[in-house]
Coordinates of C-alpha atoms in Angstrom, one line a residue:
X1 CA 91.7 118.0 133.3
X2 CA 95.4 119.6 134.0
X3 CA 96.3 123.0 131.8
X4 CA 98.4 120.9 129.5
X5 CA 95.0 118.6 129.0
X6 CA 93.3 121.4 128.5
X7 CA 95.2 123.4 126.0
X8 CA 95.0 119.9 124.1
X9 CA 91.5 119.3 123.6
X10 CA 91.7 123.6 123.1
X11 CA 94.4 122.8 120.3
X12 CA 92.7 119.7 118.7
X13 CA 89.2 121.2 118.2
X14 CA 90.9 123.8 116.3
X15 CA 92.6 121.6 114.1
X16 CA 88.7 119.7 113.2
X17 CA 87.8 122.7 112.4
X18 CA 90.7 123.4 109.9
X19 CA 89.8 120.7 108.4
X20 CA 86.2 121.4 107.9
X21 CA 86.7 124.2 106.1
X22 CA 89.0 122.4 104.1
X23 CA 86.8 120.3 103.3
X24 CA 83.6 122.8 102.7
X25 CA 85.6 124.3 100.2
X26 CA 87.2 121.0 98.1
X27 CA 83.6 119.5 97.8
X28 CA 81.0 122.2 98.4
X29 CA 82.1 125.6 97.2
X30 CA 83.1 124.4 93.4
X31 CA 82.6 128.2 92.0
X32 CA 86.5 129.3 92.1
X33 CA 88.5 126.3 92.4
X34 CA 92.1 127.7 91.6
X35 CA 91.6 129.6 95.2
X36 CA 89.7 127.8 97.1
X37 CA 91.7 124.8 96.8
X38 CA 94.9 127.0 97.5
X39 CA 92.9 127.9 100.9
X40 CA 92.0 124.6 101.4
X41 CA 95.5 122.9 100.7
X42 CA 96.6 125.8 103.5
X43 CA 94.1 124.7 106.4
X44 CA 95.0 120.9 105.7
X45 CA 99.1 122.5 105.9
X46 CA 97.8 124.1 109.2
X47 CA 95.9 121.1 110.4
X48 CA 98.8 118.9 109.6
X49 CA 101.4 120.6 111.8
X50 CA 99.5 121.9 114.8
X51 CA 97.9 118.2 114.6
X52 CA 101.9 116.9 115.1
X53 CA 102.1 118.5 118.2
X54 CA 99.1 117.3 120.0
X55 CA 100.1 114.0 118.6
X56 CA 104.2 114.5 119.8
X57 CA 102.6 116.1 123.4
X58 CA 100.2 112.9 123.8
X59 CA 103.3 110.7 122.8
X60 CA 106.3 112.1 123.6
X61 CA 107.5 110.3 120.5
X62 CA 106.6 110.3 117.3
X63 CA 106.7 107.8 114.4
X64 CA 108.6 108.8 110.8
X65 CA 105.7 109.1 108.9
X66 CA 104.2 111.5 111.5
X67 CA 107.2 113.4 111.3
X68 CA 107.4 113.8 107.8
X69 CA 103.7 114.9 107.6
X70 CA 103.9 117.5 110.2
X71 CA 107.0 118.8 108.3
X72 CA 105.3 118.9 105.0
X73 CA 102.4 121.1 106.7
X74 CA 104.5 123.3 108.3
X75 CA 106.6 123.9 104.8
X76 CA 103.2 124.5 103.0
X77 CA 101.9 127.1 104.8
X78 CA 104.1 129.9 103.3
X79 CA 104.0 129.0 99.8
X80 CA 100.0 127.9 100.5
X81 CA 99.7 131.5 101.8
X82 CA 101.6 133.7 99.2
X83 CA 100.1 131.7 96.2
X84 CA 96.7 132.4 97.9
X85 CA 97.6 136.1 98.8
X86 CA 98.6 136.5 94.7
X87 CA 96.0 134.5 93.2
X88 CA 92.9 136.1 95.4
X89 CA 93.0 139.5 93.8
X90 CA 93.0 138.0 89.7
X91 CA 90.0 138.1 87.9
X92 CA 91.0 134.9 86.7
X93 CA 93.8 132.6 88.3
X94 CA 95.9 130.6 86.8
X95 CA 98.7 128.5 88.5
X96 CA 101.9 128.2 86.6
X97 CA 104.9 126.1 86.7
X98 CA 107.1 128.8 89.3
X99 CA 104.2 128.7 91.7
X100 CA 104.4 124.9 92.1
X101 CA 108.1 124.8 92.2
X102 CA 107.3 126.2 95.6
X103 CA 106.0 123.2 96.6
X104 CA 109.4 120.8 96.1
X105 CA 111.2 122.1 99.2
X106 CA 108.3 120.8 101.2
X107 CA 107.8 117.7 99.6
X108 CA 112.0 117.2 99.7
X109 CA 112.3 118.0 103.3
X110 CA 109.2 115.4 104.4
X111 CA 111.1 112.7 102.6
X112 CA 114.6 113.8 104.4
X113 CA 112.5 113.8 108.3
X114 CA 111.1 110.4 107.0
X115 CA 115.0 109.3 106.0
X116 CA 116.2 110.5 108.9
X117 CA 113.3 110.3 111.9
X118 CA 116.3 109.5 114.4
X119 CA 118.7 111.8 113.8
X120 CA 119.0 115.4 115.0
X121 CA 118.5 116.6 111.7
X122 CA 115.1 116.4 112.0
X123 CA 114.8 119.3 114.6
X124 CA 117.3 121.4 112.0
X125 CA 114.8 120.8 109.2
X126 CA 111.7 121.9 111.5
X127 CA 113.7 124.9 112.3
X128 CA 115.1 126.0 109.1
X129 CA 111.1 125.5 107.5
X130 CA 110.1 127.8 110.4
X131 CA 113.0 130.4 109.5
X132 CA 111.7 129.7 105.9
X133 CA 108.1 130.2 107.4
X134 CA 109.2 133.7 108.4
X135 CA 110.5 135.0 104.5
X136 CA 106.9 134.0 103.0
X137 CA 104.7 135.5 105.7
X138 CA 106.5 138.4 105.5
X139 CA 106.6 138.4 101.2
X140 CA 102.6 137.8 102.0
X141 CA 102.5 140.7 103.9
X142 CA 104.3 142.6 101.6
X143 CA 102.1 142.0 98.7
X144 CA 99.4 142.7 100.2
X145 CA 99.8 145.9 101.2
X146 CA 100.8 146.6 97.3
X147 CA 98.1 145.3 95.8
X148 CA 95.1 147.1 95.1
X149 CA 91.7 145.0 96.4
X150 CA 89.1 146.1 94.3
X151 CA 86.9 144.3 97.4
X152 CA 86.9 145.7 100.3
X153 CA 85.8 142.3 102.0
X154 CA 88.5 140.8 100.2
X155 CA 91.1 143.1 101.4
X156 CA 89.8 142.3 104.9
X157 CA 89.6 138.7 104.8
X158 CA 93.3 138.3 103.4
X159 CA 93.8 140.6 106.5
X160 CA 92.8 138.4 109.0
X161 CA 94.6 135.4 107.0
X162 CA 97.7 137.0 107.0
X163 CA 97.1 137.7 110.8
X164 CA 96.0 133.9 111.7
X165 CA 99.4 133.1 110.4
X166 CA 101.3 135.2 112.2
X167 CA 99.9 134.0 115.2
X168 CA 100.7 130.8 114.1
X169 CA 103.9 131.5 113.3
X170 CA 104.7 133.0 116.9
X171 CA 103.8 130.2 118.4
X172 CA 105.7 127.8 116.2
X173 CA 108.8 129.8 117.1
X174 CA 107.9 129.7 121.2
X175 CA 107.9 126.0 120.4
X176 CA 111.3 125.8 118.9
X177 CA 112.7 128.3 122.1
X178 CA 111.2 126.3 125.0
X179 CA 113.0 123.8 126.3
X180 CA 109.4 121.9 128.6
X181 CA 106.9 120.0 127.3
X182 CA 104.4 122.5 129.0
X183 CA 105.4 125.1 127.3
X184 CA 105.5 123.1 124.1
X185 CA 101.7 122.2 124.8
X186 CA 101.5 126.6 125.6
X187 CA 102.5 127.0 121.7
X188 CA 99.8 124.3 120.3
X189 CA 97.3 126.6 122.4
X190 CA 99.0 130.0 120.6
X191 CA 98.9 128.3 117.5
X192 CA 95.3 127.2 117.8
X193 CA 94.0 131.2 118.6
X194 CA 95.1 131.1 115.3
X195 CA 93.3 128.8 113.6
X196 CA 90.4 130.2 115.6
X197 CA 90.6 133.2 114.8
X198 CA 90.8 132.4 110.6
X199 CA 87.6 130.7 111.6
X200 CA 85.6 133.3 112.9
X201 CA 86.8 135.6 110.1
X202 CA 85.7 133.0 107.5
X203 CA 82.0 132.8 109.1
X204 CA 82.0 136.5 108.9
X205 CA 83.1 136.4 105.4
X206 CA 81.0 135.5 102.0
X207 CA 84.8 134.9 100.7
X208 CA 84.5 131.9 102.3
X209 CA 81.3 130.7 103.3
X210 CA 78.7 132.6 101.2
X211 CA 78.5 132.3 97.2
X212 CA 75.8 135.4 96.5
X213 CA 78.6 137.6 95.0
X214 CA 76.8 139.2 91.6
X215 CA 76.5 142.3 93.6
X216 CA 80.2 142.7 93.1
X217 CA 80.7 141.8 89.6
X218 CA 82.1 144.8 87.6
X219 CA 80.4 146.6 85.3
X220 CA 82.7 145.1 82.4
X221 CA 81.5 141.9 83.0
X222 CA 77.9 142.7 83.4
X223 CA 78.0 144.7 80.4
X224 CA 79.4 142.1 78.4
X225 CA 76.6 139.9 79.4
X226 CA 73.9 141.6 78.8
X227 CA 75.3 142.6 75.5
X228 CA 75.7 139.2 74.5
X229 CA 72.2 138.7 74.8
X230 CA 70.5 141.4 73.7
X231 CA 73.0 142.7 71.4
X232 CA 74.6 139.7 69.5
X233 CA 71.5 137.6 70.1
X234 CA 74.1 134.2 71.8
X235 CA 70.7 132.8 72.9
X236 CA 69.7 131.8 68.5
X237 CA 72.9 129.5 68.7
X238 CA 71.7 126.4 68.4
X239 CA 72.8 123.9 71.6
X240 CA 74.3 127.0 73.6
X241 CA 75.6 126.0 76.7
X242 CA 77.4 127.5 79.9
X243 CA 80.3 126.6 79.0
X244 CA 81.0 127.6 75.4
X245 CA 79.4 130.6 76.0
X246 CA 82.4 130.9 78.7
X247 CA 84.7 130.2 76.4
X248 CA 83.3 132.8 73.6
X249 CA 83.2 136.0 76.2
X250 CA 86.6 135.1 77.9
X251 CA 84.8 134.5 81.4
X252 CA 84.8 131.9 83.9
X253 CA 81.7 129.9 83.9
X254 CA 80.7 131.0 87.7
X255 CA 81.2 134.6 86.7
X256 CA 78.9 134.6 84.0
X257 CA 76.1 132.3 85.6
X258 CA 76.6 135.4 88.4
X259 CA 75.9 138.1 86.2
X260 CA 73.2 136.0 84.7
X261 CA 71.2 135.6 87.9
X262 CA 72.0 139.5 88.6
X263 CA 70.7 140.8 85.2
X264 CA 67.7 138.4 84.4
X265 CA 67.0 136.6 87.9
X266 CA 67.0 133.5 85.9
X267 CA 69.5 130.9 85.7
X268 CA 71.0 130.5 82.1
X269 CA 68.7 127.5 80.6
X270 CA 65.6 130.2 81.8
X271 CA 67.4 133.0 80.7
X272 CA 68.2 131.4 76.9
X273 CA 64.7 130.3 76.4
X274 CA 63.1 133.0 78.1
X275 CA 65.4 135.3 75.4
X276 CA 64.1 133.0 72.8
X277 CA 59.9 133.0 73.8
X278 CA 60.5 136.4 73.8
X279 CA 61.9 136.3 69.9
X280 CA 59.3 133.9 69.4
X281 CA 56.5 136.0 70.3
X282 CA 57.5 138.9 67.6
X283 CA 57.8 136.8 64.8
X284 CA 54.3 135.0 65.6
X285 CA 53.1 138.2 65.3
X286 CA 54.1 139.1 61.9
X287 CA 52.5 137.8 59.0
X288 CA 55.2 135.4 57.0
X289 CA 54.7 133.9 61.2
X290 CA 51.3 132.1 60.7
X291 CA 52.5 128.9 58.8
X292 CA 55.9 128.4 59.7
X293 CA 55.8 127.9 63.6
X294 CA 58.7 125.3 63.7
X295 CA 60.7 127.2 61.1
X296 CA 60.9 129.8 63.3
X297 CA 61.3 127.8 66.3
X298 CA 65.0 126.6 64.7
X299 CA 65.5 130.3 63.9
X300 CA 65.4 131.6 67.7
X301 CA 67.6 128.4 68.6
X302 CA 65.6 126.1 69.2
X303 CA 67.2 122.3 68.6
X304 CA 63.4 120.6 68.3
X305 CA 59.9 121.3 67.6
X306 CA 59.0 120.0 70.7
X307 CA 61.2 121.6 73.1
X308 CA 60.3 124.6 71.8
X309 CA 56.3 123.9 72.5
X310 CA 57.0 122.8 76.1
X311 CA 59.3 126.3 76.6
X312 CA 56.8 128.2 74.9
X313 CA 53.4 126.6 77.1
X314 CA 55.6 126.7 80.1
X315 CA 56.1 130.8 79.3
X316 CA 53.0 132.2 77.7
X317 CA 50.5 128.7 79.2
X318 CA 49.2 128.6 75.9
X319 CA 50.4 127.2 72.6
X320 CA 52.1 129.0 69.9
X321 CA 48.4 128.8 67.6
X322 CA 46.3 129.8 70.9
X323 CA 48.5 133.0 71.5
X324 CA 48.3 134.0 68.2
X325 CA 44.5 134.0 67.9
X326 CA 44.7 135.4 71.2
X327 CA 46.8 138.8 69.8
X328 CA 44.3 138.9 66.5
X329 CA 41.4 139.5 69.3
X330 CA 43.2 141.4 71.1
X331 CA 44.1 143.7 68.3
X332 CA 41.0 143.5 66.0

């Protein structure tokens, strides 16, 4: 196998890995859909553009749909990168219309590539998209440098992502200035280095592959959740769910789940029941608790007596009556 063939395999594996990362973010990581979605689409965009180079080298020709897909990937890298860098430092990322408008040009350009596939205009469109990518990359670097990152690993990940795209941009510029097909494949190899760079960074960074980020939750979030359970006694709300509590506290559900796990080392349902049973134990020791067990169960938030009895048995290993009797004997 000659050098160009080796570079093709090298770049092809890189494209496959970028698509793997995108699939992982889409189907496995569901804790932060906006940020992970932007990152996943960015990987797909890079894969489309580099994949187009590999296919063009092999076939020395490209169907209209391939040219359109390659352009869509190329022109989308910059907007997706800029929006991701912008939203990555926000506690509650939320896409708006102005951000989505960045994708209008990639779509229109892809349509243009499809329509004018047999004309020199396609090359001009690709060159223009590469120039626009340079501007988006510069804006993203500037945003990264001026924004305050509360998490060092987030700052490090964003820096590696920007470096990766910078390497890919250098490769694309190299492809535009060369006339030899062998040099064109060298450009693909350089771009593959950029893909491998962010693959290695992703493997090392919990931003992409690890979900346990609870230890870095801001103290104000932890305090808000602690206050809700221990002072406001939200567990007494009948039928409470992670969704309506997250709305009540104005926190994303994934942050609420992480905070509960960090504070109480339990899942949301387990924590709710734990607080209910603890409250129920206190009530059972009071005089009025002797003949109103089921009424008290409703007061602490249980929907049905059967749910209460099952939870109480699970937490204490005995029935409410047995618990009462044991406490009376121990205090006698």
